[in-house]
Coordinates of C-alpha atoms in Angstrom, one line a residue:
M117 CA 89.9 173.1 185.5
L118 CA 88.2 176.5 185.0
F119 CA 85.9 175.7 187.9
L120 CA 88.6 174.4 190.4
P121 CA 90.0 176.6 193.1
P122 CA 93.4 178.2 192.1
R123 CA 95.3 176.0 194.6
R124 CA 93.9 172.8 193.1
Q125 CA 94.8 173.9 189.6
L126 CA 98.4 174.7 190.6
F127 CA 98.7 171.2 192.2
I128 CA 97.5 169.4 189.1
L129 CA 99.9 171.4 186.8
L130 CA 102.9 170.6 189.1
F131 CA 102.0 166.9 189.2
A132 CA 101.8 166.6 185.4
S133 CA 105.1 168.4 185.0
L134 CA 106.8 166.0 187.4
T135 CA 105.4 163.0 185.6
V136 CA 106.8 164.2 182.2
F137 CA 110.2 164.9 183.8
L138 CA 110.4 161.4 185.4
C139 CA 109.5 159.7 182.0
I140 CA 112.2 161.6 180.2
S141 CA 114.8 160.8 182.8
F142 CA 113.9 157.1 182.7
L143 CA 114.3 156.9 179.0
A144 CA 117.7 158.6 179.2
T145 CA 119.0 155.9 181.6
D146 CA 120.5 152.5 180.7
V147 CA 117.5 150.8 182.2
G148 CA 115.2 152.7 179.9
S149 CA 117.3 152.0 176.8
T150 CA 117.5 148.3 177.7
A151 CA 113.7 148.2 178.0
L152 CA 113.2 149.8 174.6
T153 CA 115.8 147.5 173.1
T154 CA 114.1 144.5 174.5
V155 CA 110.8 145.5 173.0
K156 CA 112.4 146.1 169.6
T157 CA 114.1 142.8 169.8
K158 CA 110.9 140.9 170.6
V159 CA 109.1 142.6 167.8
S160 CA 112.0 141.8 165.4
E161 CA 112.1 138.2 166.5
T162 CA 108.3 137.9 166.1
A163 CA 108.5 139.3 162.5
S164 CA 111.4 137.0 161.7
H165 CA 109.4 133.9 162.8
V166 CA 106.4 135.1 160.8
I167 CA 108.4 135.6 157.6
N168 CA 110.3 132.3 158.0
N169 CA 107.1 130.4 158.9
T170 CA 108.5 129.1 162.2
N171 CA 107.0 129.1 165.7
P172 CA 108.1 132.1 167.9
P173 CA 109.4 131.6 171.4
K174 CA 106.9 131.0 174.2
G175 CA 105.4 134.1 175.7
T176 CA 105.9 136.1 172.5
T177 CA 102.9 138.0 171.3
V178 CA 102.3 137.4 167.6
D179 CA 100.6 140.0 165.4
V180 CA 97.8 138.1 163.7
N181 CA 97.8 140.7 160.9
A182 CA 101.4 140.2 160.0
K183 CA 102.3 138.9 156.5
K184 CA 102.7 135.1 156.4
Y185 CA 104.4 133.4 153.5
K186 CA 103.5 130.0 152.2
P187 CA 106.0 127.2 152.9
T188 CA 108.8 126.9 150.3
P189 CA 108.3 123.9 148.1
T190 CA 110.6 121.0 149.2
Y191 CA 111.1 119.8 145.6
T192 CA 111.8 121.7 142.4
P193 CA 111.8 119.9 139.1
P194 CA 115.2 119.8 137.2
P195 CA 115.7 122.4 134.4
V196 CA 113.9 121.5 131.2
Q197 CA 116.1 120.5 128.3
D198 CA 115.9 121.6 124.6
P199 CA 114.9 118.4 122.8
F200 CA 116.2 119.6 119.5
P201 CA 119.6 121.3 120.1
L202 CA 120.6 120.7 116.5
L203 CA 118.6 123.7 115.5
A204 CA 120.9 126.0 117.4
T205 CA 123.7 125.3 115.0
S206 CA 122.2 123.8 111.9
T207 CA 119.1 123.5 109.7
P208 CA 116.8 120.5 110.3
P209 CA 117.5 117.3 108.6
P210 CA 115.3 116.1 105.7
I211 CA 112.0 114.5 106.6
P212 CA 111.4 110.8 105.7
K213 CA 111.2 110.9 101.9
W214 CA 107.9 108.9 101.8
N215 CA 106.3 111.7 103.8
A216 CA 107.6 114.6 101.8
P217 CA 104.6 116.5 100.4
R218 CA 104.3 116.8 96.6
E219 CA 104.0 120.4 95.3
N220 CA 100.4 121.5 95.2
L221 CA 99.3 118.2 96.7
H222 CA 96.0 119.8 97.9
K223 CA 95.0 120.4 94.3
D224 CA 95.0 116.6 93.7
Y225 CA 92.1 116.5 96.2
G226 CA 90.1 119.4 94.7
L227 CA 91.0 121.9 97.5
E228 CA 91.2 125.5 96.6
Y229 CA 94.1 126.2 99.0
A230 CA 96.5 124.2 101.0
P231 CA 94.8 123.6 104.4
P232 CA 96.4 125.6 107.2
L233 CA 97.2 124.0 110.6
L234 CA 96.9 126.3 113.7
I235 CA 98.7 125.3 116.9
G236 CA 98.3 127.5 119.9
F237 CA 101.1 127.9 122.4
T238 CA 101.1 129.4 125.9
R239 CA 103.8 127.6 127.9
T240 CA 106.2 124.6 127.9
Y241 CA 108.2 125.2 124.7
P242 CA 109.7 121.6 124.4
V243 CA 106.2 120.1 124.2
L244 CA 105.2 122.6 121.5
L245 CA 108.4 122.0 119.5
Q246 CA 107.7 118.3 119.6
A247 CA 104.2 118.8 118.2
V248 CA 105.4 121.0 115.4
V249 CA 108.3 118.7 114.4
S250 CA 106.0 115.7 114.5
Y251 CA 103.5 117.3 112.0
I252 CA 106.3 118.4 109.7
T253 CA 107.8 114.9 109.6
S254 CA 104.4 113.5 109.0
G255 CA 104.2 115.5 105.8
W256 CA 102.5 118.8 106.7
P257 CA 104.2 121.6 104.8
P258 CA 105.9 124.0 107.3
S259 CA 104.6 127.0 105.3
Q260 CA 101.0 125.9 106.2
I261 CA 101.7 125.6 109.9
Y262 CA 100.9 128.6 112.1
V263 CA 102.1 128.7 115.7
V264 CA 100.0 131.1 117.6
E265 CA 102.1 132.6 120.4
N266 CA 99.5 133.2 123.2
T267 CA 101.9 134.2 126.0
G268 CA 101.1 137.8 126.7
V269 CA 104.8 138.7 126.8
Q270 CA 104.5 141.1 123.8
Q271 CA 107.9 141.2 122.0
A272 CA 110.0 139.6 124.7
N273 CA 110.4 136.3 122.8
T274 CA 111.0 138.1 119.5
R275 CA 113.8 140.0 121.2
R276 CA 115.2 136.8 122.8
Q277 CA 114.7 138.3 126.3
L278 CA 113.4 135.1 127.9
S279 CA 115.3 132.0 129.0
L280 CA 114.4 128.4 128.4
Q281 CA 113.3 128.0 132.0
N282 CA 110.7 130.7 131.7
P283 CA 107.2 129.1 131.1
F284 CA 106.4 131.6 128.4
F285 CA 109.7 131.0 126.5
L286 CA 109.3 130.5 122.7
D287 CA 112.3 130.1 120.4
H288 CA 111.4 132.2 117.3
A289 CA 114.7 131.5 115.7
A290 CA 114.3 127.7 115.9
L291 CA 110.7 127.8 114.6
G292 CA 112.0 130.0 111.8
K293 CA 114.5 127.4 110.8
L294 CA 111.7 124.9 110.7
G295 CA 109.9 127.2 108.2
V296 CA 106.6 127.6 110.2
N297 CA 104.7 130.9 110.7
I298 CA 104.4 132.6 114.0
V299 CA 101.3 134.8 114.9
Q300 CA 101.4 136.7 118.2
T301 CA 98.3 137.5 120.3
P302 CA 98.1 141.0 121.7
A303 CA 97.5 139.6 125.2
L304 CA 97.2 136.2 127.0
L305 CA 93.9 134.7 125.9
N306 CA 92.0 131.9 127.4
F307 CA 91.2 128.8 125.3
A308 CA 87.8 130.0 124.1
Q309 CA 89.2 133.4 123.2
L310 CA 92.0 131.6 121.3
Q311 CA 89.5 129.6 119.3
N312 CA 87.7 132.9 118.3
L313 CA 91.1 134.3 117.3
Y314 CA 91.4 131.4 114.9
L315 CA 88.1 132.3 113.5
S316 CA 89.3 135.9 113.1
M317 CA 92.4 134.7 111.3
S318 CA 90.2 132.8 108.9
Y319 CA 88.5 136.1 107.8
A320 CA 91.8 137.9 107.3
R321 CA 93.2 135.1 105.2
N322 CA 90.0 134.0 103.5
W323 CA 90.0 130.5 104.9
T324 CA 86.6 128.9 104.8
Y325 CA 88.0 125.8 106.5
Y326 CA 91.1 125.2 108.6
F327 CA 92.7 122.6 110.8
W328 CA 93.8 123.3 114.4
S329 CA 95.7 121.1 116.9
H330 CA 96.5 121.0 120.6
M331 CA 100.2 121.6 121.3
D332 CA 100.5 118.6 123.7
V333 CA 100.3 116.0 121.0
L334 CA 102.7 113.7 119.0
A335 CA 101.6 113.1 115.4
L336 CA 102.6 110.1 113.3
P337 CA 101.3 108.8 109.9
Y338 CA 99.9 105.3 109.4
E339 CA 103.2 104.1 107.9
D340 CA 102.2 100.5 108.6
G341 CA 99.0 101.1 106.7
L342 CA 95.3 101.4 107.8
E343 CA 92.4 100.0 105.8
G344 CA 90.4 102.8 104.2
V345 CA 93.0 105.4 104.9
T346 CA 96.4 104.4 103.3
P347 CA 98.5 101.4 102.3
R348 CA 102.0 100.9 103.9
Y349 CA 104.6 103.5 103.4
D350 CA 106.4 101.4 100.8
E351 CA 103.3 100.5 98.7
P352 CA 101.7 102.5 95.8
G353 CA 99.1 104.9 97.0
Y354 CA 100.6 105.6 100.4
R355 CA 99.3 108.8 102.1
S356 CA 101.2 110.7 104.7
L357 CA 99.2 112.3 107.6
Y358 CA 99.0 115.5 105.6
E359 CA 97.8 113.8 102.5
A360 CA 95.2 111.8 104.4
A361 CA 94.0 115.0 106.0
C362 CA 93.6 116.6 102.6
R363 CA 91.6 113.6 101.4
A364 CA 89.4 113.8 104.5
A365 CA 88.8 117.5 103.8
N366 CA 87.9 116.7 100.2
E367 CA 85.4 114.0 101.2
T368 CA 83.8 116.2 103.9
L369 CA 83.3 119.2 101.6
A370 CA 81.9 117.0 98.9
A371 CA 79.5 114.9 100.9
D372 CA 78.1 117.0 103.7
P373 CA 76.9 120.6 103.2
R374 CA 76.1 120.8 107.0
W375 CA 79.4 119.7 108.3
G376 CA 80.6 121.5 111.4
I377 CA 83.8 119.8 112.6
R378 CA 85.7 116.7 111.7
L379 CA 87.5 115.3 114.7
F380 CA 90.7 113.3 114.4
A381 CA 91.3 111.6 117.8
Y382 CA 88.6 113.9 119.3
D383 CA 89.9 117.5 119.0
H384 CA 93.6 116.7 119.3
L385 CA 93.4 117.5 115.6
A386 CA 90.3 119.0 114.1
L387 CA 89.0 120.4 110.8
V388 CA 86.7 123.4 111.2
N389 CA 83.9 124.8 109.0
R390 CA 84.0 128.6 109.4
A391 CA 80.3 128.9 108.4
A392 CA 79.3 126.6 111.2
Y393 CA 81.2 128.6 113.8
E394 CA 79.6 131.8 112.5
D395 CA 76.1 130.3 112.7
V396 CA 76.3 129.6 116.4
G397 CA 78.1 132.8 117.4
G398 CA 81.6 131.4 118.0
W399 CA 83.0 130.1 121.3
D400 CA 81.6 131.3 124.6
T401 CA 84.5 133.2 126.2
L402 CA 82.7 133.2 129.6
I403 CA 83.5 129.5 129.8
P404 CA 87.3 129.8 129.3
Y405 CA 88.7 126.3 129.5
Y406 CA 87.1 122.9 130.4
M407 CA 83.4 122.5 129.4
T408 CA 83.8 125.2 126.7
D409 CA 84.1 122.4 124.1
C410 CA 81.0 120.8 125.4
D411 CA 79.2 124.1 125.1
M412 CA 80.4 124.8 121.5
H413 CA 80.0 121.3 120.2
S414 CA 76.5 121.0 121.7
R415 CA 75.4 124.3 120.1
L416 CA 76.6 123.1 116.8
E417 CA 74.6 119.9 117.0
M418 CA 71.6 121.8 118.2
A419 CA 71.8 124.0 115.1
G420 CA 72.0 121.0 112.8
W421 CA 75.8 121.0 112.1
T422 CA 77.5 117.6 112.1
L423 CA 80.4 116.5 114.2
R424 CA 82.0 113.3 113.0
E425 CA 85.2 111.4 113.5
A426 CA 87.8 111.0 110.8
R427 CA 91.2 109.5 110.5
A428 CA 94.5 110.8 109.0
G429 CA 97.2 109.6 111.4
V430 CA 98.1 108.7 114.9
V431 CA 97.7 111.9 117.0
T432 CA 98.6 111.0 120.6
D433 CA 97.8 113.0 123.7
V434 CA 101.1 113.4 125.6
N435 CA 102.7 115.4 128.4
T436 CA 106.3 114.2 127.9
V437 CA 108.9 114.9 125.2
L438 CA 111.2 112.7 123.2
K439 CA 114.8 113.0 124.4
D440 CA 116.0 113.9 120.9
L441 CA 113.5 115.0 118.2
R442 CA 115.9 113.7 115.5
A443 CA 114.0 110.5 116.2
L444 CA 111.1 111.9 114.3
Y445 CA 113.4 112.2 111.3
R446 CA 114.2 108.5 111.7
D447 CA 117.9 109.1 112.6
P448 CA 119.3 105.6 113.2
A449 CA 121.8 107.1 115.8
V450 CA 118.9 108.2 118.0
V451 CA 117.0 105.7 120.2
P452 CA 113.4 106.8 120.7
E453 CA 113.0 107.6 124.4
F454 CA 111.0 110.2 126.3
L455 CA 111.5 112.6 129.2
D456 CA 109.1 114.2 131.6
P457 CA 109.5 118.0 131.6
N458 CA 108.2 118.0 135.2
P459 CA 109.2 114.7 136.7
P460 CA 107.9 113.6 140.1
P461 CA 110.1 113.8 143.2
P462 CA 112.6 111.0 143.3
P463 CA 111.4 108.0 145.5
P464 CA 113.1 107.2 148.8
P465 CA 116.1 104.8 148.5
P466 CA 114.9 101.2 148.4
S467 CA 115.4 98.9 151.4
E468 CA 117.6 95.9 151.2
E469 CA 114.5 93.6 150.7
E470 CA 113.3 95.8 147.9
K471 CA 116.7 95.7 146.2
K472 CA 116.5 91.9 146.2
D473 CA 113.1 91.9 144.7
D474 CA 113.8 94.6 142.0
K475 CA 114.3 92.8 138.7
P476 CA 115.0 94.7 135.4
D477 CA 112.2 94.5 132.9
G478 CA 114.3 95.1 129.8
A479 CA 112.9 98.5 129.1
G480 CA 115.0 101.7 129.6
A481 CA 113.6 104.7 131.4
G482 CA 111.2 106.3 129.1
G483 CA 111.8 103.7 126.5
V484 CA 110.1 100.5 125.4
K485 CA 111.0 96.9 124.8
D486 CA 111.9 96.3 121.2
K487 CA 109.1 93.8 120.6
R488 CA 109.3 93.6 116.8
E489 CA 113.0 93.4 116.1
G490 CA 114.0 90.2 114.4
E491 CA 110.5 89.7 112.9
G492 CA 111.7 90.2 109.4
E493 CA 110.5 93.8 109.0
D494 CA 112.7 96.3 107.2
A495 CA 114.6 98.9 109.2
N496 CA 112.2 101.7 108.5
M497 CA 109.3 99.8 109.8
V498 CA 111.2 98.6 112.8
Y499 CA 112.0 102.3 113.7
Y500 CA 108.4 103.4 113.0
H501 CA 107.1 100.7 115.4
K502 CA 109.5 101.9 118.1
L503 CA 108.1 105.4 117.7
R504 CA 104.5 104.1 117.9
D505 CA 105.4 102.1 121.0
V506 CA 107.0 105.1 122.7
A507 CA 104.0 107.3 121.8
N508 CA 101.7 104.7 123.3
S509 CA 103.9 104.7 126.5
M510 CA 103.8 108.5 126.6
F511 CA 100.0 108.4 126.4
H512 CA 99.7 106.0 129.3
Y513 CA 102.2 108.0 131.3
K514 CA 100.1 111.2 130.8
H515 CA 96.9 109.4 131.9
G516 CA 98.5 107.9 135.0
E517 CA 98.1 108.7 138.7
R518 CA 99.7 112.2 138.6
G519 CA 97.2 113.8 136.2
R520 CA 97.2 115.1 132.7
N521 CA 98.6 118.6 133.1
T522 CA 101.7 118.2 135.2
W523 CA 103.8 119.1 132.2
Q524 CA 102.6 122.7 132.5
L525 CA 104.7 123.2 135.7
G526 CA 108.0 122.0 134.3
Q527 CA 109.6 125.5 133.8
Q528 CA 110.0 127.3 137.1
G529 CA 112.4 130.1 136.1
G530 CA 112.3 133.5 134.5
E531 CA 112.3 135.7 137.6
G532 CA 113.5 139.2 136.7
E533 CA 112.8 138.8 132.9
P534 CA 110.2 140.9 131.1
F535 CA 106.6 140.1 131.9
Y536 CA 107.6 137.6 134.5
Y537 CA 104.8 135.6 136.1
P538 CA 105.4 132.8 138.6
A539 CA 104.7 129.3 137.2
A540 CA 102.7 128.4 140.3
G541 CA 100.6 131.5 139.9
I542 CA 99.8 130.7 136.2
A543 CA 98.7 127.2 137.2
Q544 CA 96.6 128.3 140.2
G545 CA 95.0 131.2 138.3
M546 CA 94.0 129.1 135.4
D547 CA 92.6 126.4 137.7
M548 CA 90.4 129.0 139.3
L549 CA 89.2 130.3 135.9
T550 CA 88.6 126.7 134.9
E551 CA 86.4 126.1 138.0
T552 CA 84.5 129.3 137.4
G553 CA 83.9 128.3 133.8
R554 CA 82.4 125.0 135.0
Q555 CA 80.0 127.0 137.2
V556 CA 79.1 129.3 134.2
F557 CA 78.3 126.3 132.1
R558 CA 76.1 124.9 134.8
K559 CA 74.2 128.2 135.2
K560 CA 73.9 128.7 131.5
W561 CA 72.3 125.4 130.7
G562 CA 70.9 124.5 134.1
W563 CA 72.9 121.3 133.9
A564 CA 76.4 120.3 135.2
G565 CA 77.4 117.6 132.7
C566 CA 78.4 117.6 129.1
D567 CA 75.4 115.5 128.1
I568 CA 73.0 118.5 127.6
L569 CA 71.6 116.8 124.4
G570 CA 70.8 113.6 126.3
E571 CA 67.4 112.3 127.1
Q572 CA 67.5 113.7 130.7
A573 CA 68.7 117.2 129.9
Q574 CA 67.0 117.7 126.5
R575 CA 68.5 121.2 126.0
K576 CA 68.0 123.1 122.8
L577 CA 69.1 126.5 121.4
G578 CA 67.2 129.2 123.3
D579 CA 67.5 127.4 126.6
E580 CA 70.6 129.3 127.6
W581 CA 70.3 131.0 130.9
R582 CA 66.6 130.2 131.1
V583 CA 66.3 126.7 132.6
E584 CA 66.3 126.2 136.3
E585 CA 69.0 123.9 137.6
K586 CA 67.9 120.6 139.0
R587 CA 69.3 120.0 142.5

């Protein structure tokens, strides 16, 4: 403007002032207010549709950068139930007398100390409680059972700040009544890290060997007898699951100086040699979940440590829970049945034709047909066989079409409680870590499968991170 004639400059200034005046006047009128209100309404409506995941009206401009929530699940599983409410008001009943451990039983088998049993817990308390009670009623001394609370919620469970519907809930009071030990991790560990924690515990407690078990199992002794392991429960020489485990430990220590692991139903229950774990450097924590056992077991065998199977009892892989854990104490008033802590959505109502074709099979929901009653067996054996049959049904239920780990999503509550984390987030996050671990295993060994000791792979110690992957 400095180079324009004075008249031209004055004209431009007057025009600009008039424009500003007209804009202010328009906004002050009803028409202007209506226009602004309309714009605000359209923006608000658009945001509402984005938040509620619905389609906005035609002609509405949608902000592609606006926050969009995932659809709300159409089905939420029912609240999980405490399978052992008796512990809230009473001490546990006595275990079956034929499984009660003798004092210093381990010394009868030449063991320097009573073998400890470590059971890790992260989520789904009813499943953990079932495992603990099943081992106790199978003869394992509660004082030698260590529940390792691997939740990451610090002191929240100790202070009873979490509810039963919280995935990380653990009832310290109930476990205390059962007489077991509780060890807390300082943070949420992955599976490989948890295994290395067990190794660390063995140093602190001077354990040169120890047992560990998954929490999603149901343990029973061979009360009907098994050749080479134990006679029947009512015959001389009967061994409970715990006594059979002590015997297996004795035989292993005496016969095999290079033993690494003894596997009872794969690693659902396992006996560990601390020296073997030390020799291969422990578990690879960069492979956090699946495939980490393939890595560890393969390295043990590469280093000349043996992995062999052994038997002590029936240890069943399950994802469901007995309705009432008093069944494991052989309470005749309790019928052995199981519940799914995360049942599938209910099916649609049957059509009239389906109703006509639907015939009862004689087995209750979660129960089994009483195949052996009336066969001349005593009441204890009849009840034991019912438990065995239910455990078998639980196994097949877990390995059905829905997948093995649905039980981990049964508890959907806990919002607002200390250290809250959504159940869906826990599951998705662990799934992502699991998949990453598979890729780490593949890169580490240049091989995708667990058969890295096979004729095709032929991997050996020292091949880690050095072998090119075959495409």
